[in-house]
One Martini backbone bead per residue (centre of mass of N, CA, C, O) as a GRO file, in nm:
protein
  358
    1MET     BB    1   0.098   0.028   0.021
    2LYS     BB    2   0.074   0.365  -0.018
    3GLN     BB    3   0.247   0.630   0.134
    4THR     BB    4   0.133   0.906   0.282
    5THR     BB    5   0.208   1.207   0.412
    6ALA     BB    6   0.032   1.176   0.669
    7ASP     BB    7   0.181   0.908   0.759
    8ARG     BB    8   0.488   1.041   0.783
    9VAL     BB    9   0.328   1.293   0.961
   10PRO     BB   10   0.238   1.404   1.220
   11PRO     BB   11  -0.018   1.520   1.345
   12SER     BB   12  -0.132   1.804   1.490
   13SER     BB   13  -0.250   1.703   1.753
   14SER     BB   14   0.057   1.601   1.840
   15ARG     BB   15   0.151   1.864   1.890
   16PRO     BB   16   0.272   2.098   2.085
   17PRO     BB   17   0.190   2.352   2.226
   18GLY     BB   18   0.290   2.636   2.006
   19ARG     BB   19   0.357   2.450   1.754
   20ALA     BB   20   0.528   2.395   1.452
   21LEU     BB   21   0.579   2.274   1.126
   22VAL     BB   22   0.894   2.199   0.955
   23ARG     BB   23   0.950   2.122   0.622
   24VAL     BB   24   1.185   1.884   0.486
   25GLY     BB   25   1.032   1.775   0.275
   26PRO     BB   26   0.859   1.466   0.315
   27TRP     BB   27   1.016   1.340   0.576
   28VAL     BB   28   1.050   1.625   0.737
   29ALA     BB   29   0.942   1.725   1.080
   30LEU     BB   30   0.975   2.013   1.257
   31PRO     BB   31   0.952   2.133   1.565
   32VAL     BB   32   0.835   2.492   1.636
   33ARG     BB   33   0.824   2.760   1.790
   34ARG     BB   34   0.637   3.031   1.719
   35ALA     BB   35   0.784   3.249   1.875
   36THR     BB   36   1.062   3.203   1.761
   37ALA     BB   37   0.984   3.235   1.454
   38GLY     BB   38   0.872   3.521   1.468
   39ALA     BB   39   1.137   3.642   1.596
   40ALA     BB   40   1.334   3.571   1.365
   41LEU     BB   41   1.181   3.733   1.129
   42ALA     BB   42   1.208   3.989   1.266
   43VAL     BB   43   1.505   4.025   1.282
   44LEU     BB   44   1.567   3.989   0.994
   45VAL     BB   45   1.424   4.244   0.907
   46LEU     BB   46   1.599   4.427   1.089
   47LEU     BB   47   1.883   4.342   0.954
   48ALA     BB   48   1.809   4.456   0.675
   49ALA     BB   49   1.757   4.757   0.749
   50ALA     BB   50   2.045   4.786   0.886
   51ALA     BB   51   2.206   4.718   0.621
   52ALA     BB   52   2.083   4.951   0.433
   53ALA     BB   53   2.163   5.181   0.613
   54THR     BB   54   2.472   5.143   0.609
   55LEU     BB   55   2.489   5.186   0.299
   56SER     BB   56   2.309   5.467   0.271
   57MET     BB   57   2.403   5.654   0.476
   58GLY     BB   58   2.508   5.951   0.422
   59ARG     BB   59   2.737   6.104   0.207
   60LEU     BB   60   2.841   5.806   0.097
   61GLY     BB   61   2.589   5.670   0.023
   62ILE     BB   62   2.356   5.478  -0.107
   63ALA     BB   63   2.096   5.489  -0.274
   64LEU     BB   64   1.814   5.330  -0.254
   65PRO     BB   65   1.726   5.291  -0.550
   66ASP     BB   66   2.043   5.178  -0.619
   67LEU     BB   67   2.077   4.921  -0.433
   68PRO     BB   68   1.999   4.681  -0.600
   69SER     BB   69   2.177   4.696  -0.831
   70ALA     BB   70   2.440   4.703  -0.669
   71LEU     BB   71   2.417   4.418  -0.555
   72ALA     BB   72   2.383   4.285  -0.849
   73GLY     BB   73   2.664   4.436  -1.001
   74ASP     BB   74   2.606   4.757  -1.098
   75ALA     BB   75   2.835   4.916  -0.964
   76THR     BB   76   2.972   5.258  -0.978
   77GLY     BB   77   3.227   5.446  -0.867
   78LYS     BB   78   3.108   5.532  -0.564
   79ASN     BB   79   2.925   5.271  -0.516
   80ALA     BB   80   3.162   5.066  -0.547
   81PHE     BB   81   3.344   5.165  -0.322
   82VAL     BB   82   3.135   5.128  -0.084
   83LEU     BB   83   3.071   4.820  -0.139
   84ASN     BB   84   3.378   4.712  -0.162
   85ARG     BB   85   3.546   4.893   0.047
   86LEU     BB   86   3.402   5.057   0.274
   87ARG     BB   87   3.106   4.890   0.373
   88GLY     BB   88   3.093   4.593   0.291
   89PRO     BB   89   3.279   4.456   0.463
   90ARG     BB   90   3.199   4.578   0.734
   91LEU     BB   91   2.919   4.425   0.728
   92VAL     BB   92   2.987   4.132   0.699
   93VAL     BB   93   3.172   4.117   0.945
   94ALA     BB   94   2.935   4.201   1.148
   95ILE     BB   95   2.754   3.979   1.116
   96ALA     BB   96   2.943   3.749   1.176
   97THR     BB   97   3.040   3.842   1.456
   98GLY     BB   98   2.766   3.874   1.593
   99ALA     BB   99   2.691   3.584   1.555
  100ALA     BB  100   2.920   3.444   1.708
  101PHE     BB  101   2.878   3.584   1.977
  102GLY     BB  102   2.567   3.492   2.002
  103LEU     BB  103   2.645   3.184   2.001
  104SER     BB  104   2.865   3.176   2.236
  105GLY     BB  105   2.672   3.254   2.459
  106ALA     BB  106   2.450   3.044   2.452
  107LEU     BB  107   2.630   2.815   2.501
  108PHE     BB  108   2.764   2.917   2.780
  109GLN     BB  109   2.486   2.969   2.932
  110SER     BB  110   2.381   2.679   2.916
  111VAL     BB  111   2.599   2.539   3.068
  112THR     BB  112   2.622   2.740   3.339
  113ARG     BB  113   2.333   2.854   3.410
  114ASN     BB  114   2.406   3.171   3.344
  115PRO     BB  115   2.297   3.500   3.278
  116LEU     BB  116   2.610   3.621   3.311
  117GLY     BB  117   2.737   3.462   3.110
  118SER     BB  118   3.050   3.435   2.925
  119PRO     BB  119   3.350   3.465   2.767
  120ASP     BB  120   3.442   3.717   2.900
  121VAL     BB  121   3.451   3.602   3.200
  122ILE     BB  122   3.702   3.383   3.108
  123GLY     BB  123   3.915   3.557   2.947
  124LEU     BB  124   3.919   3.608   2.638
  125GLY     BB  125   3.917   3.900   2.566
  126ALA     BB  126   4.167   3.975   2.739
  127GLY     BB  127   4.358   3.778   2.588
  128ALA     BB  128   4.348   3.909   2.317
  129GLY     BB  129   4.434   4.195   2.404
  130ALA     BB  130   4.728   4.088   2.494
  131GLY     BB  131   4.810   3.971   2.239
  132ALA     BB  132   4.802   4.218   2.065
  133ALA     BB  133   5.002   4.389   2.238
  134ALA     BB  134   5.247   4.187   2.218
  135ALA     BB  135   5.270   4.203   1.912
  136ALA     BB  136   5.310   4.526   1.901
  137LEU     BB  137   5.573   4.532   2.094
  138PHE     BB  138   5.761   4.255   2.028
  139LEU     BB  139   5.620   4.206   1.725
  140PRO     BB  140   5.682   4.400   1.492
  141ASP     BB  141   5.619   4.291   1.171
  142VAL     BB  142   5.572   3.969   1.228
  143VAL     BB  143   5.302   3.990   1.392
  144PRO     BB  144   4.990   4.015   1.375
  145VAL     BB  145   4.742   4.143   1.558
  146ALA     BB  146   4.531   3.936   1.512
  147VAL     BB  147   4.715   3.685   1.564
  148GLY     BB  148   4.772   3.778   1.852
  149ALA     BB  149   4.470   3.760   1.960
  150LEU     BB  150   4.424   3.481   1.919
  151LEU     BB  151   4.661   3.354   2.082
  152GLY     BB  152   4.569   3.476   2.343
  153ALA     BB  153   4.322   3.338   2.370
  154LEU     BB  154   4.411   3.049   2.358
  155LEU     BB  155   4.609   3.083   2.615
  156ALA     BB  156   4.387   3.164   2.821
  157MET     BB  157   4.221   2.890   2.784
  158ALA     BB  158   4.453   2.702   2.871
  159VAL     BB  159   4.490   2.814   3.144
  160VAL     BB  160   4.195   2.768   3.241
  161TYR     BB  161   4.189   2.460   3.194
  162VAL     BB  162   4.434   2.397   3.397
  163SER     BB  163   4.333   2.555   3.660
  164THR     BB  164   4.062   2.378   3.721
  165GLY     BB  165   4.124   2.050   3.697
  166THR     BB  166   3.838   2.002   3.491
  167GLY     BB  167   3.835   2.208   3.273
  168PHE     BB  168   3.505   2.259   3.125
  169ARG     BB  169   3.302   2.128   3.351
  170ASN     BB  170   3.324   2.363   3.588
  171PRO     BB  171   3.165   2.660   3.609
  172GLY     BB  172   3.286   2.785   3.874
  173ARG     BB  173   3.580   2.757   3.813
  174LEU     BB  174   3.588   2.881   3.534
  175VAL     BB  175   3.519   3.169   3.632
  176VAL     BB  176   3.755   3.207   3.838
  177ALA     BB  177   3.990   3.160   3.642
  178GLY     BB  178   3.886   3.385   3.446
  179ILE     BB  179   3.939   3.637   3.626
  180GLY     BB  180   4.243   3.602   3.670
  181VAL     BB  181   4.309   3.611   3.377
  182ALA     BB  182   4.202   3.877   3.294
  183ALA     BB  183   4.374   4.050   3.518
  184MET     BB  184   4.643   3.987   3.379
  185ALA     BB  185   4.584   4.076   3.104
  186THR     BB  186   4.503   4.364   3.157
  187ALA     BB  187   4.787   4.456   3.262
  188LEU     BB  188   4.948   4.391   2.998
  189THR     BB  189   4.795   4.581   2.819
  190GLN     BB  190   4.843   4.865   2.992
  191TYR     BB  191   5.150   4.841   2.960
  192VAL     BB  192   5.168   4.867   2.647
  193VAL     BB  193   5.005   5.129   2.608
  194TYR     BB  194   5.227   5.282   2.778
  195ALA     BB  195   5.495   5.202   2.600
  196VAL     BB  196   5.409   5.287   2.341
  197GLU     BB  197   5.346   5.470   2.094
  198ARG     BB  198   5.104   5.686   2.053
  199ASP     BB  199   5.000   5.590   1.781
  200LYS     BB  200   4.997   5.298   1.846
  201ALA     BB  201   4.817   5.315   2.092
  202SER     BB  202   4.573   5.413   1.945
  203ALA     BB  203   4.542   5.159   1.760
  204LEU     BB  204   4.531   4.966   1.985
  205THR     BB  205   4.286   5.064   2.153
  206ALA     BB  206   4.083   5.014   1.928
  207TYR     BB  207   4.120   4.701   1.899
  208ILE     BB  208   4.068   4.632   2.226
  209ASN     BB  209   3.771   4.751   2.193
  210GLY     BB  210   3.678   4.711   1.916
  211SER     BB  211   3.663   4.695   1.567
  212LEU     BB  212   3.547   4.802   1.203
  213SER     BB  213   3.775   4.913   1.074
  214ALA     BB  214   3.912   4.838   0.791
  215ARG     BB  215   3.766   4.602   0.660
  216SER     BB  216   3.794   4.297   0.478
  217TRP     BB  217   3.724   4.025   0.277
  218GLU     BB  218   3.939   3.840   0.446
  219ASP     BB  219   3.781   3.885   0.719
  220ALA     BB  220   3.506   3.762   0.603
  221ARG     BB  221   3.615   3.491   0.537
  222THR     BB  222   3.727   3.405   0.838
  223ILE     BB  223   3.439   3.425   0.984
  224TRP     BB  224   3.262   3.256   0.787
  225ALA     BB  225   3.417   3.001   0.818
  226VAL     BB  226   3.363   2.965   1.117
  227LEU     BB  227   3.055   2.990   1.128
  228LEU     BB  228   2.994   2.743   0.919
  229VAL     BB  229   3.112   2.515   1.093
  230ALA     BB  230   2.969   2.573   1.373
  231LEU     BB  231   2.647   2.545   1.312
  232PRO     BB  232   2.631   2.226   1.292
  233LEU     BB  233   2.764   2.184   1.575
  234ALA     BB  234   2.524   2.327   1.724
  235ALA     BB  235   2.296   2.157   1.624
  236LEU     BB  236   2.404   1.893   1.772
  237LEU     BB  237   2.387   2.050   2.079
  238ALA     BB  238   2.075   2.136   2.113
  239ARG     BB  239   1.958   1.876   2.255
  240PRO     BB  240   2.171   1.816   2.493
  241LEU     BB  241   2.117   2.122   2.605
  242ARG     BB  242   1.807   2.073   2.675
  243LEU     BB  243   1.838   1.830   2.855
  244ALA     BB  244   2.041   1.964   3.060
  245GLU     BB  245   1.828   2.158   3.205
  246MET     BB  246   1.720   1.891   3.387
  247GLY     BB  247   1.993   1.774   3.448
  248ASP     BB  248   2.210   1.543   3.488
  249ASP     BB  249   2.077   1.267   3.564
  250LEU     BB  250   1.860   1.269   3.350
  251THR     BB  251   2.048   1.317   3.121
  252ALA     BB  252   2.196   1.037   3.142
  253GLY     BB  253   1.914   0.858   3.136
  254LEU     BB  254   1.894   0.967   2.819
  255GLY     BB  255   2.208   0.936   2.687
  256VAL     BB  256   2.367   1.171   2.792
  257ASP     BB  257   2.666   1.346   2.824
  258PRO     BB  258   2.735   1.625   3.019
  259GLY     BB  259   3.031   1.667   3.004
  260ARG     BB  260   3.061   1.656   2.705
  261THR     BB  261   2.863   1.882   2.634
  262ALA     BB  262   3.018   2.101   2.793
  263THR     BB  263   3.273   2.086   2.639
  264GLY     BB  264   3.177   2.132   2.361
  265ALA     BB  265   3.045   2.406   2.417
  266VAL     BB  266   3.294   2.556   2.522
  267ALA     BB  267   3.476   2.511   2.279
  268LEU     BB  268   3.296   2.646   2.056
  269SER     BB  269   3.286   2.917   2.208
  270ILE     BB  270   3.578   2.992   2.170
  271VAL     BB  271   3.613   2.971   1.859
  272LEU     BB  272   3.408   3.193   1.791
  273SER     BB  273   3.545   3.417   1.968
  274ALA     BB  274   3.811   3.405   1.845
  275GLY     BB  275   3.738   3.463   1.546
  276ALA     BB  276   3.614   3.731   1.598
  277VAL     BB  277   3.869   3.869   1.757
  278SER     BB  278   4.058   3.840   1.497
  279VAL     BB  279   3.886   4.069   1.314
  280ALA     BB  280   3.753   4.275   1.586
  281GLY     BB  281   3.803   4.230   1.850
  282PRO     BB  282   3.675   4.251   2.188
  283ILE     BB  283   3.378   4.263   2.191
  284ALA     BB  284   3.133   4.358   2.418
  285PHE     BB  285   2.820   4.202   2.533
  286ILE     BB  286   2.702   4.037   2.316
  287SER     BB  287   2.729   3.735   2.445
  288LEU     BB  288   2.529   3.824   2.676
  289THR     BB  289   2.254   3.990   2.542
  290ALA     BB  290   2.139   3.786   2.318
  291PRO     BB  291   2.035   3.543   2.493
  292GLN     BB  292   1.852   3.713   2.680
  293ILE     BB  293   1.658   3.842   2.463
  294ALA     BB  294   1.552   3.574   2.350
  295LYS     BB  295   1.422   3.468   2.626
  296ARG     BB  296   1.232   3.714   2.655
  297ILE     BB  297   1.077   3.717   2.369
  298THR     BB  298   0.989   3.386   2.403
  299ARG     BB  299   0.936   3.277   2.696
  300GLY     BB  300   1.161   3.038   2.695
  301GLY     BB  301   1.310   2.750   2.683
  302GLY     BB  302   1.641   2.709   2.609
  303PRO     BB  303   1.928   2.819   2.419
  304HIS     BB  304   1.872   2.976   2.148
  305LEU     BB  305   2.079   2.963   1.904
  306PHE     BB  306   1.956   3.119   1.665
  307LEU     BB  307   1.858   3.361   1.773
  308SER     BB  308   2.118   3.464   1.888
  309THR     BB  309   2.259   3.489   1.630
  310LEU     BB  310   2.078   3.703   1.498
  311LEU     BB  311   2.106   3.917   1.744
  312GLY     BB  312   2.395   3.958   1.737
  313ALA     BB  313   2.402   4.077   1.455
  314LEU     BB  314   2.216   4.312   1.507
  315LEU     BB  315   2.362   4.455   1.740
  316LEU     BB  316   2.626   4.522   1.579
  317VAL     BB  317   2.504   4.674   1.331
  318LEU     BB  318   2.379   4.895   1.504
  319ALA     BB  319   2.645   4.969   1.657
  320ASP     BB  320   2.784   5.051   1.379
  321LEU     BB  321   2.610   5.267   1.281
  322THR     BB  322   2.635   5.435   1.515
  323ALA     BB  323   2.948   5.490   1.487
  324GLN     BB  324   2.913   5.619   1.187
  325GLN     BB  325   2.650   5.848   1.256
  326LEU     BB  326   2.727   5.987   1.498
  327PRO     BB  327   2.793   6.329   1.544
  328LEU     BB  328   2.936   6.349   1.837
  329PHE     BB  329   3.130   6.152   1.710
  330ASP     BB  330   3.462   6.014   1.596
  331ASN     BB  331   3.579   5.717   1.550
  332LEU     BB  332   3.479   5.506   1.726
  333PRO     BB  333   3.455   5.245   1.863
  334VAL     BB  334   3.226   4.980   1.864
  335GLY     BB  335   3.287   4.868   2.179
  336LEU     BB  336   3.184   5.127   2.323
  337TYR     BB  337   2.885   5.075   2.248
  338THR     BB  338   2.862   4.777   2.357
  339MET     BB  339   2.922   4.870   2.657
  340ALA     BB  340   2.680   5.057   2.692
  341LEU     BB  341   2.484   4.849   2.639
  342GLY     BB  342   2.561   4.622   2.841
  343GLY     BB  343   2.557   4.804   3.101
  344ALA     BB  344   2.257   4.869   3.082
  345TYR     BB  345   2.172   4.580   3.105
  346LEU     BB  346   2.311   4.481   3.352
  347GLY     BB  347   2.152   4.683   3.539
  348TYR     BB  348   1.871   4.561   3.479
  349LEU     BB  349   1.932   4.293   3.593
  350LEU     BB  350   2.025   4.366   3.871
  351MET     BB  351   1.744   4.499   3.958
  352ARG     BB  352   1.572   4.266   3.919
  353GLU     BB  353   1.690   4.084   4.107
  354SER     BB  354   1.652   4.258   4.357
  355ARG     BB  355   1.335   4.278   4.324
  356GLN     BB  356   1.294   3.973   4.369
  357GLY     BB  357   1.458   3.959   4.658
  358LEU     BB  358   1.230   4.124   4.829
   0.00000   0.00000   0.00000
């Protein structure tokens, strides 16, 4: 007897409330929360609008009527320069870098079960800044600053891994070790900024605060390669992370190793953050705020990996648009704007927690 599509896909009555089926071909039907799907669609629309504003606003912007043809490959003169050299690479790097930070934060917060957790907390950003500073001071014209940042981030994580005694498996030890490593890395960075020449110090300060100025298509290829490799791995971790929220004992009873899941998620989080830092510097607070916003707009549990990825991209594109167009300041690194955003959001979280504790 021939099998029908209705026989192959669970009936709508068997779906959990509030979920819809997303079909991939005739044989695959994935349950997706309607709130998550709606939020993801809204974020994609906002991201497209922010991208268009980035390319079109300002004196050198591409006029909106000319933007579709320019994106289709018909840009000439000033439009070609803006799209191919000035703003195009910067925008593409911002999207992928923000997405990498957002996904990294979602993975890390899911493992640590801490709403204030992020790769910044365990010293990755500070280690990247110290690596960039060391490359600029001790190996100028030998090791590029971006390579120094990547090596610094990896070294910081190696020190954290060894000093915890349990690798990345114990969230409490991970945070404590990370704070110590971050303090030492920050001290080294401040010494280098003080020791180098003024011109080099200005450029270095911009980088270690996080900057998207003068990004190239090579930077875009680097971060997109990291992101495209990490996304399938993150998809494989989504179910184990969702189960891990029910507790280690129940997770192990369902056939998932919680220790291996935690190690894999933290390692992937570090790879994503290190890749993002290598092209844009240690941009702060994107990895902290994106997953928290995802949880609040969907009002549901789970790691929210995909939505956090989109929100990270949106937040960084908006911050960079502000950095380019805000008339009060000129050429401030985008990391200073994300610090302001993250600081305000962190203050909101702390006030909210304190009110709940009263």
